[in-house]
């Protein structure tokens, strides 16, 4: 019903920047929350940042002040601007969206395929 297409991952040196994008398409009545999660080898998947339809944001402490999540509601797109990247930011980053498909407002959870972010010298 909903597809999340991610882009922007890659290899950067410590201190560098990347901008991730995630565009949602399909049968969408309303997007309630979009967010970014990440999973490094041997670690649990963790929340990085979320943004609501009213632009309320939350961040994991380790990225506070370095990452910024934003959205374009007209394009059903969420962004993650990542500055001053550190090696510990290396992970697969996943886009997540909680959406409704009709005015009944039953909620469904969707995930992107993931995009690799590698921070290394």
C-alpha positions as protocol buffer text, in pm:
chain_id: "A"
residue {
  index: 1
  type: UNK
  ca { x: 0 y: 0 z: 0 }
}
residue {
  index: 2
  type: UNK
  ca { x: 283 y: 240 z: 87 }
}
residue {
  index: 3
  type: UNK
  ca { x: 638 y: 248 z: -40 }
}
residue {
  index: 4
  type: UNK
  ca { x: 923 y: 434 z: 126 }
}
residue {
  index: 5
  type: UNK
  ca { x: 1213 y: 519 z: -103 }
}
residue {
  index: 6
  type: UNK
  ca { x: 1535 y: 627 z: 68 }
}
residue {
  index: 7
  type: UNK
  ca { x: 1836 y: 802 z: -75 }
}
residue {
  index: 8
  type: UNK
  ca { x: 2146 y: 990 z: 35 }
}
residue {
  index: 9
  type: UNK
  ca { x: 2354 y: 730 z: 214 }
}
residue {
  index: 10
  type: UNK
  ca { x: 2720 y: 677 z: 144 }
}
residue {
  index: 11
  type: UNK
  ca { x: 3075 y: 690 z: 273 }
}
residue {
  index: 12
  type: UNK
  ca { x: 3206 y: 1002 z: 444 }
}
residue {
  index: 13
  type: UNK
  ca { x: 3502 y: 1096 z: 660 }
}
residue {
  index: 14
  type: UNK
  ca { x: 3459 y: 1192 z: 1025 }
}
residue {
  index: 15
  type: UNK
  ca { x: 3332 y: 1547 z: 1047 }
}
residue {
  index: 16
  type: UNK
  ca { x: 3156 y: 1523 z: 713 }
}
residue {
  index: 17
  type: UNK
  ca { x: 2789 y: 1559 z: 630 }
}
residue {
  index: 18
  type: UNK
  ca { x: 2515 y: 1363 z: 459 }
}
residue {
  index: 19
  type: UNK
  ca { x: 2151 y: 1434 z: 387 }
}
residue {
  index: 20
  type: UNK
  ca { x: 1910 y: 1141 z: 382 }
}
residue {
  index: 21
  type: UNK
  ca { x: 1574 y: 1160 z: 208 }
}
residue {
  index: 22
  type: UNK
  ca { x: 1270 y: 934 z: 230 }
}
residue {
  index: 23
  type: UNK
  ca { x: 971 y: 977 z: 1 }
}
residue {
  index: 24
  type: UNK
  ca { x: 645 y: 799 z: 77 }
}
residue {
  index: 25
  type: UNK
  ca { x: 405 y: 703 z: -200 }
}
residue {
  index: 26
  type: UNK
  ca { x: 94 y: 491 z: -243 }
}
residue {
  index: 27
  type: UNK
  ca { x: -247 y: 493 z: -83 }
}
residue {
  index: 28
  type: UNK
  ca { x: -196 y: 751 z: 189 }
}
residue {
  index: 29
  type: UNK
  ca { x: -472 y: 936 z: 364 }
}
residue {
  index: 30
  type: UNK
  ca { x: -255 y: 1085 z: 634 }
}
residue {
  index: 31
  type: UNK
  ca { x: 100 y: 1046 z: 764 }
}
residue {
  index: 32
  type: UNK
  ca { x: 96 y: 1069 z: 1141 }
}
residue {
  index: 33
  type: UNK
  ca { x: 466 y: 1022 z: 1218 }
}
residue {
  index: 34
  type: UNK
  ca { x: 782 y: 976 z: 1014 }
}
residue {
  index: 35
  type: UNK
  ca { x: 1119 y: 890 z: 1152 }
}
residue {
  index: 36
  type: UNK
  ca { x: 1465 y: 753 z: 1107 }
}
residue {
  index: 37
  type: UNK
  ca { x: 1605 y: 447 z: 1283 }
}
residue {
  index: 38
  type: UNK
  ca { x: 1947 y: 290 z: 1255 }
}
residue {
  index: 39
  type: UNK
  ca { x: 2104 y: -46 z: 1319 }
}
residue {
  index: 40
  type: UNK
  ca { x: 2475 y: -113 z: 1348 }
}
residue {
  index: 41
  type: UNK
  ca { x: 2621 y: -465 z: 1333 }
}
residue {
  index: 42
  type: UNK
  ca { x: 2569 y: -644 z: 1662 }
}
residue {
  index: 43
  type: UNK
  ca { x: 2342 y: -375 z: 1800 }
}
residue {
  index: 44
  type: UNK
  ca { x: 1970 y: -325 z: 1843 }
}
residue {
  index: 45
  type: UNK
  ca { x: 1782 y: -102 z: 1605 }
}
residue {
  index: 46
  type: UNK
  ca { x: 1747 y: 237 z: 1769 }
}
residue {
  index: 47
  type: UNK
  ca { x: 1543 y: 547 z: 1714 }
}
residue {
  index: 48
  type: UNK
  ca { x: 1743 y: 836 z: 1570 }
}
residue {
  index: 49
  type: UNK
  ca { x: 1478 y: 1103 z: 1515 }
}
residue {
  index: 50
  type: UNK
  ca { x: 1105 y: 1141 z: 1461 }
}
residue {
  index: 51
  type: UNK
  ca { x: 881 y: 1417 z: 1336 }
}
residue {
  index: 52
  type: UNK
  ca { x: 505 y: 1446 z: 1362 }
}
residue {
  index: 53
  type: UNK
  ca { x: 259 y: 1602 z: 1123 }
}
residue {
  index: 54
  type: UNK
  ca { x: 271 y: 1915 z: 1337 }
}
residue {
  index: 55
  type: UNK
  ca { x: 653 y: 1926 z: 1313 }
}
residue {
  index: 56
  type: UNK
  ca { x: 724 y: 1817 z: 1669 }
}
residue {
  index: 57
  type: UNK
  ca { x: 1067 y: 1650 z: 1674 }
}
residue {
  index: 58
  type: UNK
  ca { x: 1259 y: 1411 z: 1898 }
}
residue {
  index: 59
  type: UNK
  ca { x: 1620 y: 1293 z: 1884 }
}
residue {
  index: 60
  type: UNK
  ca { x: 1833 y: 1032 z: 2047 }
}
residue {
  index: 61
  type: UNK
  ca { x: 2083 y: 1202 z: 2277 }
}
residue {
  index: 62
  type: UNK
  ca { x: 2387 y: 1093 z: 2078 }
}
residue {
  index: 63
  type: UNK
  ca { x: 2284 y: 1295 z: 1770 }
}
residue {
  index: 64
  type: UNK
  ca { x: 2139 y: 1600 z: 1941 }
}
residue {
  index: 65
  type: UNK
  ca { x: 2289 y: 1916 z: 1797 }
}
residue {
  index: 66
  type: UNK
  ca { x: 2435 y: 1735 z: 1496 }
}
residue {
  index: 67
  type: UNK
  ca { x: 2132 y: 1591 z: 1316 }
}
residue {
  index: 68
  type: UNK
  ca { x: 1817 y: 1770 z: 1204 }
}
residue {
  index: 69
  type: UNK
  ca { x: 1498 y: 1600 z: 1091 }
}
residue {
  index: 70
  type: UNK
  ca { x: 1255 y: 1790 z: 871 }
}
residue {
  index: 71
  type: UNK
  ca { x: 960 y: 1721 z: 646 }
}
residue {
  index: 72
  type: UNK
  ca { x: 778 y: 1838 z: 337 }
}
residue {
  index: 73
  type: UNK
  ca { x: 416 y: 1740 z: 385 }
}
residue {
  index: 74
  type: UNK
  ca { x: 319 y: 1827 z: 28 }
}
residue {
  index: 75
  type: UNK
  ca { x: 574 y: 1575 z: -101 }
}
residue {
  index: 76
  type: UNK
  ca { x: 528 y: 1317 z: 177 }
}
residue {
  index: 77
  type: UNK
  ca { x: 901 y: 1335 z: 230 }
}
residue {
  index: 78
  type: UNK
  ca { x: 1118 y: 1335 z: 540 }
}
residue {
  index: 79
  type: UNK
  ca { x: 1483 y: 1439 z: 554 }
}
residue {
  index: 80
  type: UNK
  ca { x: 1768 y: 1381 z: 794 }
}
residue {
  index: 81
  type: UNK
  ca { x: 2053 y: 1630 z: 774 }
}
residue {
  index: 82
  type: UNK
  ca { x: 2356 y: 1475 z: 942 }
}
residue {
  index: 83
  type: UNK
  ca { x: 2648 y: 1702 z: 1027 }
}
residue {
  index: 84
  type: UNK
  ca { x: 2976 y: 1640 z: 1208 }
}
residue {
  index: 85
  type: UNK
  ca { x: 2944 y: 1268 z: 1150 }
}
residue {
  index: 86
  type: UNK
  ca { x: 3129 y: 1031 z: 1379 }
}
residue {
  index: 87
  type: UNK
  ca { x: 3240 y: 670 z: 1329 }
}
residue {
  index: 88
  type: UNK
  ca { x: 2977 y: 557 z: 1578 }
}
residue {
  index: 89
  type: UNK
  ca { x: 2710 y: 689 z: 1340 }
}
residue {
  index: 90
  type: UNK
  ca { x: 2796 y: 407 z: 1101 }
}
residue {
  index: 91
  type: UNK
  ca { x: 2482 y: 197 z: 1051 }
}
residue {
  index: 92
  type: UNK
  ca { x: 2204 y: 108 z: 816 }
}
residue {
  index: 93
  type: UNK
  ca { x: 1948 y: 385 z: 840 }
}
residue {
  index: 94
  type: UNK
  ca { x: 1580 y: 298 z: 797 }
}
residue {
  index: 95
  type: UNK
  ca { x: 1293 y: 529 z: 720 }
}
residue {
  index: 96
  type: UNK
  ca { x: 969 y: 462 z: 907 }
}
residue {
  index: 97
  type: UNK
  ca { x: 619 y: 597 z: 859 }
}
residue {
  index: 98
  type: UNK
  ca { x: 295 y: 551 z: 1050 }
}
residue {
  index: 99
  type: UNK
  ca { x: 7 y: 620 z: 814 }
}
residue {
  index: 100
  type: UNK
  ca { x: -366 y: 588 z: 773 }
}
residue {
  index: 101
  type: UNK
  ca { x: -525 y: 484 z: 443 }
}
residue {
  index: 102
  type: UNK
  ca { x: -874 y: 625 z: 496 }
}
residue {
  index: 103
  type: UNK
  ca { x: -1068 y: 859 z: 718 }
}
residue {
  index: 104
  type: UNK
  ca { x: -1130 y: 568 z: 956 }
}
residue {
  index: 105
  type: UNK
  ca { x: -776 y: 647 z: 1077 }
}
residue {
  index: 106
  type: UNK
  ca { x: -669 y: 289 z: 1135 }
}
residue {
  index: 107
  type: UNK
  ca { x: -290 y: 309 z: 1158 }
}
residue {
  index: 108
  type: UNK
  ca { x: -29 y: 108 z: 971 }
}
residue {
  index: 109
  type: UNK
  ca { x: 347 y: 94 z: 1008 }
}
residue {
  index: 110
  type: UNK
  ca { x: 584 y: 90 z: 708 }
}
residue {
  index: 111
  type: UNK
  ca { x: 960 y: 61 z: 668 }
}
residue {
  index: 112
  type: UNK
  ca { x: 1203 y: 151 z: 397 }
}
residue {
  index: 113
  type: UNK
  ca { x: 1469 y: -86 z: 269 }
}
residue {
  index: 114
  type: UNK
  ca { x: 1750 y: 92 z: 450 }
}
residue {
  index: 115
  type: UNK
  ca { x: 2047 y: 292 z: 331 }
}
residue {
  index: 116
  type: UNK
  ca { x: 2405 y: 241 z: 444 }
}
residue {
  index: 117
  type: UNK
  ca { x: 2590 y: 525 z: 614 }
}
residue {
  index: 118
  type: UNK
  ca { x: 2960 y: 465 z: 674 }
}
residue {
  index: 119
  type: UNK
  ca { x: 3179 y: 714 z: 857 }
}
residue {
  index: 120
  type: UNK
  ca { x: 3545 y: 624 z: 828 }
}
residue {
  index: 121
  type: UNK
  ca { x: 3882 y: 780 z: 760 }
}
